[in-house]
Amino acid sequence: MELLSGGEILIRALKDAGVKNVWGYPGGAALHIYDALYRQDDVYHLLVRHEQAAVHAADGFSRATGEVGTALVTSGPGATNAITGIATAYMDSIPMVVISGQVPLTKIGQDAFQETDMVGVSRPIVKHSFLVTRTEDIAGTIAKAYFIAASGRPGPVVVDIPKDVTDPSHKVPYSYPADVKMRSYQPTDKGHRGQIKRAVKTLIGAKRPVIYAGGGVVIDNASDQLTELAQALNFPVTNTLMGLGCYPGTDRQYLGMLGMHGTFEANTAMHHADVIFAIGARFDDRVTNDLEKFCPHATIIHVDVDPTSVSKNIEAHIPIVGTCTSVLTEMLAINKELKSKPDVDAIAQWWAQLDQWRLDKGIYTASRYEESSGNCIKPQDVIKMLYKVTGGEAIVTSDVGQHQMFAAQYYLFDKPRTWINSGGLGTMGFGLPAAMGCQLAFPDKDVACVTGEGSIQMNIQELSTCSQHNLPVKIINLNNAALGMVRQWQDMNYSSRYSESVYEDSLPDFVKLTESYGHVGMKITHIDELEEKMRECFAMKDRVVFMDIDVDRSEHVYPMQMPGGSMRDLWLNKTERT
Amino acid sequence: MKRIISILLENESGALSRVVGLFSQRGYNIDTLTVAPTDDDTLSRLTLTTQGDDHMAEQIVKQLHKLIDTIKVVDLTVGSHIERELMLVKIKAVDHDIRIELKSCVEIFRGHIIDVTPSTYTVQLAGDSDKLDAFIEAVREMGIMEVVRSGISGISRGEKFLRV
Ligand SMILES: Cc1ncc(C[n+]2csc(CCOP(=O)(O)OP(=O)(O)O)c2C)c(N)n1
Ligand SMILES: [Mg+2]
């Protein structure tokens, strides 16, 4: 058997785990590993400018492809810089392995230079973690880490490796396990057959059904099955912020996003529904509004791979624990076998009602905000233009704030894994590095990062990474000269006292800043130049382009649920409510 | 309501801190906690008690199960079960009358005096928590110097057992 050092074993194990790219940043405790990386060509390493970005980039790569993302950082500050990225992935159930160097075993516990208890610090935000204490254990641990990250409800796994475990002078035989078996971890796959049958029958009996589909459908690649079922039944579908794209956004049966900034028709339909089919969604507080007032008439069917999500916030009448794909596949088969069909008249009546709601107050049947004119560019119009210019075919990443909600509302995602955002943790600074991950995965696709002048500055140093690794992402900066979402809350709840949500005159010249990194910068201040400039931007296939677009500073995101209300209690604009 | 939850866990470093961390992270309290390897030393048996309604207990069991190191979890309180706790109490026993009274109290509670000095008695007592509480009340006046309780261990009655 071949004798390898710990560093070499790690890299070889990554290769055997199917890893092609690693995002990372070196440092003392990881140097043996970095030396092993240097001496091979199987695993490609991308040097970032901040470890948080390494993790977000690995995360973006994973969200766009479904593969497990990989990040590599050093001990101490390298490890703690990775924490926000790990928490982001954890909240959205993204499969990822984060490898951190650690001080030598002999120094652990001595407050050694750059020592942080990474397993301890990351514990509440990982699916699992390992401290590797023997060179012989590296390959097996890596195999387990990738298995755990990708299976069941996916999530980030940390592998912390002390420096002496990767010592080049200590060589041991290499072998990668053919398959991973763990007696303590056997994730559920198939749901309970009887429950699934009950669910199908309940759906068929529904008169006012809504399908409420979340990120689980995207993660489990179950969009086709979901779409087939929804269309076979002719039921309306709403997606969560994380689920956008899992049902085609341009389809007639799509009601738009639900929740805090969801559409009037989706939120109202949920409120009046008699059956809610929740799949890969978790009744998050940004969806349900006040739990006491949540959907008073609904029988709830809840499918999720994670038993702890089921009946956590809302009691499910028909709970089903299983993967979205396996459960939907079974539901499709059962639906074909069953003789009974949905009540066509009732469903037609329900559609008449839904269409009326759309027509009255929907954001897709009419423009519910003042049009852009002259130098007043509406952020919504920028997103609509982005949709038009990219033909709805771009991968869109976003940061966090108003721009994120506008992107979610006005870019209609027809396919899963094309809308990439930090929904659970809401991490400003996610957008640009995530876009790098997407661009690496799909070099020929348009990748647009919709951001704000606040968020982009949280990881703007990554413009340098884009140069080094040739990642020609497009940055669409909705510049409202403020932490817009904060300002919106201050307008609504604090009599417009803008406590620390404005920058005075401190914003950089984004065009010059971008140019200094060797990229293309554009400033747009007039609505008439938007389309042409944006077309120019996307025509530059091999360049990073930063479009700094001045948008209406006073705009708010609507609809918006009223705190303490039911799902249908919404502000529709600054003065009108339901 | 009091819950006794038993867990069979991989005897791995970090496994216990994940269990304990889960409780603080999710806002549950741990009232008592005992843990030790089983006859199979790759496994730890952990028993903890907490307070909670059915919904909370169900969540706790599910969350514990979700930990990668967890092999089995049961809420012993749902079935018939036996619970035991061990207690060591050091009591000031200088006065002759108190020594007599204490001895008879220990006998009534079926405890043992396991250490004696001219001024102290150390008593060992096993039983359910109510019995231990009652003993403490009975001897409180005599002058308790120190109380050590092991926390509750539990096992289900009859044929049911928790094993890999
Ligand atoms: C790391 C981090 N810090 C703080 C927040 C709170 N926060 C949410 S939205 C927002 C404002 C974002 O401003 P900007 O990026 O300019 O977007 P806009 O809302 O103006 O479109 C803030 C501060 C956050 N989500 N993430
Ligand atoms: Mg802003």
mmCIF file of C-alpha atoms in Angstrom, chain A residues 135-346:
data_model
loop_
_atom_site.group_PDB
_atom_site.id
_atom_site.type_symbol
_atom_site.label_atom_id
_atom_site.label_comp_id
_atom_site.label_asym_id
_atom_site.label_seq_id
_atom_site.Cartn_x
_atom_site.Cartn_y
_atom_site.Cartn_z
ATOM 1 C CA THR A 135 -3.180 10.471 10.595
ATOM 2 C CA GLU A 136 -4.708 7.047 9.977
ATOM 3 C CA ASP A 137 -8.193 8.496 10.616
ATOM 4 C CA ILE A 138 -8.094 11.298 8.042
ATOM 5 C CA ALA A 139 -9.412 9.419 5.015
ATOM 6 C CA GLY A 140 -12.209 7.718 6.939
ATOM 7 C CA THR A 141 -13.237 10.974 8.567
ATOM 8 C CA ILE A 142 -13.374 12.776 5.229
ATOM 9 C CA ALA A 143 -15.556 10.002 3.810
ATOM 10 C CA LYS A 144 -17.903 10.309 6.783
ATOM 11 C CA ALA A 145 -17.934 14.092 6.599
ATOM 12 C CA TYR A 146 -19.086 14.120 2.949
ATOM 13 C CA PHE A 147 -21.633 11.408 3.615
ATOM 14 C CA ILE A 148 -23.124 13.271 6.566
ATOM 15 C CA ALA A 149 -23.073 16.655 4.820
ATOM 16 C CA ALA A 150 -24.977 15.384 1.782
ATOM 17 C CA SER A 151 -27.471 12.914 3.244
ATOM 18 C CA GLY A 152 -30.695 13.338 5.195
ATOM 19 C CA ARG A 153 -31.258 17.000 5.861
ATOM 20 C CA PRO A 154 -27.970 18.314 4.457
ATOM 21 C CA GLY A 155 -25.741 20.699 6.352
ATOM 22 C CA PRO A 156 -22.194 21.839 7.027
ATOM 23 C CA VAL A 157 -19.667 19.507 8.630
ATOM 24 C CA VAL A 158 -16.441 20.762 10.207
ATOM 25 C CA VAL A 159 -13.266 18.680 10.134
ATOM 26 C CA ASP A 160 -10.618 20.140 12.429
ATOM 27 C CA ILE A 161 -7.115 18.774 11.819
ATOM 28 C CA PRO A 162 -4.219 19.466 14.189
ATOM 29 C CA LYS A 163 -0.965 20.322 12.482
ATOM 30 C CA ASP A 164 1.023 17.327 13.720
ATOM 31 C CA VAL A 165 -1.580 15.002 12.217
ATOM 32 C CA THR A 166 -0.546 16.287 8.771
ATOM 33 C CA ASP A 167 3.209 16.225 9.476
ATOM 34 C CA PRO A 168 5.029 15.413 6.187
ATOM 35 C CA SER A 169 7.544 13.137 7.925
ATOM 36 C CA HIS A 170 4.843 10.843 9.306
ATOM 37 C CA LYS A 171 3.609 8.577 6.513
ATOM 38 C CA VAL A 172 0.952 5.910 6.775
ATOM 39 C CA PRO A 173 -0.803 3.628 4.280
ATOM 40 C CA TYR A 174 -3.662 5.266 2.364
ATOM 41 C CA SER A 175 -7.031 3.704 1.835
ATOM 42 C CA TYR A 176 -10.369 5.353 1.185
ATOM 43 C CA PRO A 177 -13.424 3.475 2.462
ATOM 44 C CA ALA A 178 -15.606 2.002 -0.273
ATOM 45 C CA ASP A 179 -18.725 3.033 1.578
ATOM 46 C CA VAL A 180 -19.680 4.654 4.829
ATOM 47 C CA LYS A 181 -21.714 2.865 7.463
ATOM 48 C CA MET A 182 -22.596 4.474 10.779
ATOM 49 C CA ARG A 183 -24.754 2.679 13.323
ATOM 50 C CA SER A 184 -25.764 5.985 14.890
ATOM 51 C CA TYR A 185 -26.734 7.738 11.664
ATOM 52 C CA GLN A 186 -29.210 6.278 9.216
ATOM 53 C CA PRO A 187 -31.181 9.078 7.603
ATOM 54 C CA THR A 188 -34.789 8.418 6.654
ATOM 55 C CA ASP A 189 -35.622 8.147 3.002
ATOM 56 C CA LYS A 190 -39.104 6.873 2.311
ATOM 57 C CA GLY A 191 -42.119 8.240 4.102
ATOM 58 C CA HIS A 192 -44.847 6.146 5.711
ATOM 59 C CA ARG A 193 -46.937 4.615 2.935
ATOM 60 C CA GLY A 194 -50.231 4.828 4.821
ATOM 61 C CA GLN A 195 -49.678 8.483 5.649
ATOM 62 C CA ILE A 196 -48.781 9.260 2.049
ATOM 63 C CA LYS A 197 -51.999 7.648 0.878
ATOM 64 C CA ARG A 198 -53.960 9.661 3.423
ATOM 65 C CA ALA A 199 -52.241 12.784 2.171
ATOM 66 C CA VAL A 200 -53.208 12.120 -1.451
ATOM 67 C CA LYS A 201 -56.810 11.434 -0.471
ATOM 68 C CA THR A 202 -56.931 14.609 1.572
ATOM 69 C CA LEU A 203 -55.579 16.585 -1.359
ATOM 70 C CA ILE A 204 -58.132 15.097 -3.711
ATOM 71 C CA GLY A 205 -60.904 16.012 -1.309
ATOM 72 C CA ALA A 206 -59.752 19.618 -0.988
ATOM 73 C CA LYS A 207 -61.860 22.515 -2.183
ATOM 74 C CA ARG A 208 -59.431 25.350 -1.485
ATOM 75 C CA PRO A 209 -55.979 23.738 -1.589
ATOM 76 C CA VAL A 210 -52.596 25.447 -1.595
ATOM 77 C CA ILE A 211 -49.236 23.806 -2.191
ATOM 78 C CA TYR A 212 -46.629 25.539 -0.044
ATOM 79 C CA ALA A 213 -43.190 24.454 -1.260
ATOM 80 C CA GLY A 214 -39.858 25.408 0.248
ATOM 81 C CA GLY A 215 -36.120 25.034 -0.076
ATOM 82 C CA GLY A 216 -36.281 21.327 0.701
ATOM 83 C CA VAL A 217 -37.735 20.722 -2.746
ATOM 84 C CA VAL A 218 -34.793 22.543 -4.331
ATOM 85 C CA ILE A 219 -32.207 20.771 -2.183
ATOM 86 C CA ASP A 220 -33.682 17.358 -2.879
ATOM 87 C CA ASN A 221 -34.027 18.013 -6.629
ATOM 88 C CA ALA A 222 -37.733 17.283 -6.461
ATOM 89 C CA SER A 223 -38.972 20.131 -8.653
ATOM 90 C CA ASP A 224 -40.070 17.926 -11.534
ATOM 91 C CA GLN A 225 -42.137 15.713 -9.284
ATOM 92 C CA LEU A 226 -43.653 18.698 -7.502
ATOM 93 C CA THR A 227 -44.549 20.374 -10.778
ATOM 94 C CA GLU A 228 -46.063 17.188 -12.153
ATOM 95 C CA LEU A 229 -48.216 16.681 -9.078
ATOM 96 C CA ALA A 230 -49.381 20.299 -8.920
ATOM 97 C CA GLN A 231 -50.304 20.230 -12.590
ATOM 98 C CA ALA A 232 -52.015 16.853 -12.415
ATOM 99 C CA LEU A 233 -54.232 18.262 -9.656
ATOM 100 C CA ASN A 234 -54.509 21.801 -11.048
ATOM 101 C CA PHE A 235 -53.652 23.190 -7.602
ATOM 102 C CA PRO A 236 -52.099 26.594 -6.902
ATOM 103 C CA VAL A 237 -48.499 26.708 -5.715
ATOM 104 C CA THR A 238 -46.685 29.235 -3.582
ATOM 105 C CA ASN A 239 -42.964 29.129 -2.858
ATOM 106 C CA THR A 240 -40.988 30.300 0.122
ATOM 107 C CA LEU A 241 -38.037 32.622 -0.319
ATOM 108 C CA MET A 242 -35.837 29.522 -0.279
ATOM 109 C CA GLY A 243 -38.088 27.599 -2.615
ATOM 110 C CA LEU A 244 -38.186 30.069 -5.504
ATOM 111 C CA GLY A 245 -37.660 28.232 -8.766
ATOM 112 C CA CYS A 246 -38.811 24.860 -7.476
ATOM 113 C CA TYR A 247 -42.092 25.555 -9.259
ATOM 114 C CA PRO A 248 -41.926 27.613 -12.486
ATOM 115 C CA GLY A 249 -42.392 31.282 -11.621
ATOM 116 C CA THR A 250 -44.059 32.068 -14.944
ATOM 117 C CA ASP A 251 -46.636 29.304 -14.733
ATOM 118 C CA ARG A 252 -50.331 30.124 -14.415
ATOM 119 C CA GLN A 253 -50.655 28.016 -11.263
ATOM 120 C CA TYR A 254 -47.918 29.940 -9.479
ATOM 121 C CA LEU A 255 -49.169 32.450 -6.908
ATOM 122 C CA GLY A 256 -45.809 34.010 -6.110
ATOM 123 C CA MET A 257 -43.841 33.963 -2.913
ATOM 124 C CA LEU A 258 -45.597 33.827 0.452
ATOM 125 C CA GLY A 259 -44.756 35.297 3.821
ATOM 126 C CA MET A 260 -43.593 38.634 5.119
ATOM 127 C CA HIS A 261 -43.059 40.114 1.648
ATOM 128 C CA GLY A 262 -45.151 37.563 -0.191
ATOM 129 C CA THR A 263 -47.850 38.404 -2.686
ATOM 130 C CA PHE A 264 -51.368 39.325 -1.679
ATOM 131 C CA GLU A 265 -52.768 36.330 -3.561
ATOM 132 C CA ALA A 266 -50.375 33.790 -1.999
ATOM 133 C CA ASN A 267 -50.854 35.015 1.557
ATOM 134 C CA THR A 268 -54.600 35.391 1.198
ATOM 135 C CA ALA A 269 -54.941 31.973 -0.407
ATOM 136 C CA MET A 270 -53.029 30.410 2.479
ATOM 137 C CA HIS A 271 -55.295 32.112 4.975
ATOM 138 C CA HIS A 272 -58.453 30.782 3.339
ATOM 139 C CA ALA A 273 -57.139 27.352 2.360
ATOM 140 C CA ASP A 274 -58.909 24.230 3.564
ATOM 141 C CA VAL A 275 -55.874 22.025 2.832
ATOM 142 C CA ILE A 276 -52.256 23.128 2.902
ATOM 143 C CA PHE A 277 -49.689 20.802 1.447
ATOM 144 C CA ALA A 278 -46.375 21.921 2.933
ATOM 145 C CA ILE A 279 -43.350 20.257 1.403
ATOM 146 C CA GLY A 280 -39.702 20.960 2.171
ATOM 147 C CA ALA A 281 -40.796 24.011 4.131
ATOM 148 C CA ARG A 282 -40.679 24.643 7.868
ATOM 149 C CA PHE A 283 -43.355 27.181 8.822
ATOM 150 C CA ASP A 284 -40.720 29.797 9.533
ATOM 151 C CA ASP A 285 -41.807 32.920 11.432
ATOM 152 C CA ARG A 286 -41.127 34.982 8.298
ATOM 153 C CA VAL A 287 -43.845 32.935 6.609
ATOM 154 C CA THR A 288 -46.531 32.301 9.183
ATOM 155 C CA ASN A 289 -46.840 35.669 10.890
ATOM 156 C CA ASP A 290 -48.671 35.190 14.220
ATOM 157 C CA LEU A 291 -48.941 31.447 14.844
ATOM 158 C CA GLU A 292 -52.209 31.852 16.759
ATOM 159 C CA LYS A 293 -53.875 33.362 13.717
ATOM 160 C CA PHE A 294 -52.234 31.099 11.154
ATOM 161 C CA CYS A 295 -54.531 29.611 8.510
ATOM 162 C CA PRO A 296 -57.552 28.894 10.712
ATOM 163 C CA HIS A 297 -59.377 26.576 8.295
ATOM 164 C CA ALA A 298 -56.565 24.391 7.056
ATOM 165 C CA THR A 299 -55.842 20.705 7.347
ATOM 166 C CA ILE A 300 -52.079 20.548 7.217
ATOM 167 C CA ILE A 301 -50.057 17.941 5.392
ATOM 168 C CA HIS A 302 -46.376 18.376 6.136
ATOM 169 C CA VAL A 303 -43.578 16.540 4.339
ATOM 170 C CA ASP A 304 -40.016 17.017 5.511
ATOM 171 C CA VAL A 305 -36.920 14.874 5.740
ATOM 172 C CA ASP A 306 -36.166 16.266 9.184
ATOM 173 C CA PRO A 307 -38.545 14.961 11.867
ATOM 174 C CA THR A 308 -37.741 17.923 14.103
ATOM 175 C CA SER A 309 -39.187 20.306 11.515
ATOM 176 C CA VAL A 310 -42.517 18.528 11.467
ATOM 177 C CA SER A 311 -45.012 19.893 14.002
ATOM 178 C CA LYS A 312 -42.349 22.185 15.456
ATOM 179 C CA ASN A 313 -44.163 25.491 14.894
ATOM 180 C CA ILE A 314 -47.478 24.320 13.466
ATOM 181 C CA GLU A 315 -49.055 20.991 14.349
ATOM 182 C CA ALA A 316 -49.370 18.833 11.218
ATOM 183 C CA HIS A 317 -52.554 16.803 10.787
ATOM 184 C CA ILE A 318 -50.771 14.492 8.388
ATOM 185 C CA PRO A 319 -47.049 14.442 9.156
ATOM 186 C CA ILE A 320 -44.777 12.603 6.723
ATOM 187 C CA VAL A 321 -41.068 12.185 7.315
ATOM 188 C CA GLY A 322 -39.212 11.384 4.116
ATOM 189 C CA THR A 323 -37.304 12.967 1.276
ATOM 190 C CA CYS A 324 -39.314 15.259 -0.984
ATOM 191 C CA THR A 325 -38.432 13.179 -4.036
ATOM 192 C CA SER A 326 -39.424 9.825 -2.613
ATOM 193 C CA VAL A 327 -42.652 11.105 -1.090
ATOM 194 C CA LEU A 328 -43.712 13.029 -4.199
ATOM 195 C CA THR A 329 -42.894 10.067 -6.429
ATOM 196 C CA GLU A 330 -45.115 7.875 -4.296
ATOM 197 C CA MET A 331 -47.865 10.481 -4.244
ATOM 198 C CA LEU A 332 -47.793 10.673 -8.034
ATOM 199 C CA ALA A 333 -48.143 6.907 -8.301
ATOM 200 C CA ILE A 334 -50.975 6.787 -5.766
ATOM 201 C CA ASN A 335 -52.758 9.646 -7.468
ATOM 202 C CA LYS A 336 -52.705 7.712 -10.737
ATOM 203 C CA GLU A 337 -54.040 4.557 -9.106
ATOM 204 C CA LEU A 338 -56.880 6.230 -7.224
ATOM 205 C CA LYS A 339 -60.224 6.448 -8.938
ATOM 206 C CA SER A 340 -61.351 9.597 -7.173
ATOM 207 C CA LYS A 341 -60.313 12.914 -8.687
ATOM 208 C CA PRO A 342 -60.344 16.459 -7.356
ATOM 209 C CA ASP A 343 -63.725 18.206 -7.378
ATOM 210 C CA VAL A 344 -63.458 20.077 -10.663
ATOM 211 C CA ASP A 345 -66.163 22.606 -9.829
ATOM 212 C CA ALA A 346 -64.771 23.441 -6.431
#
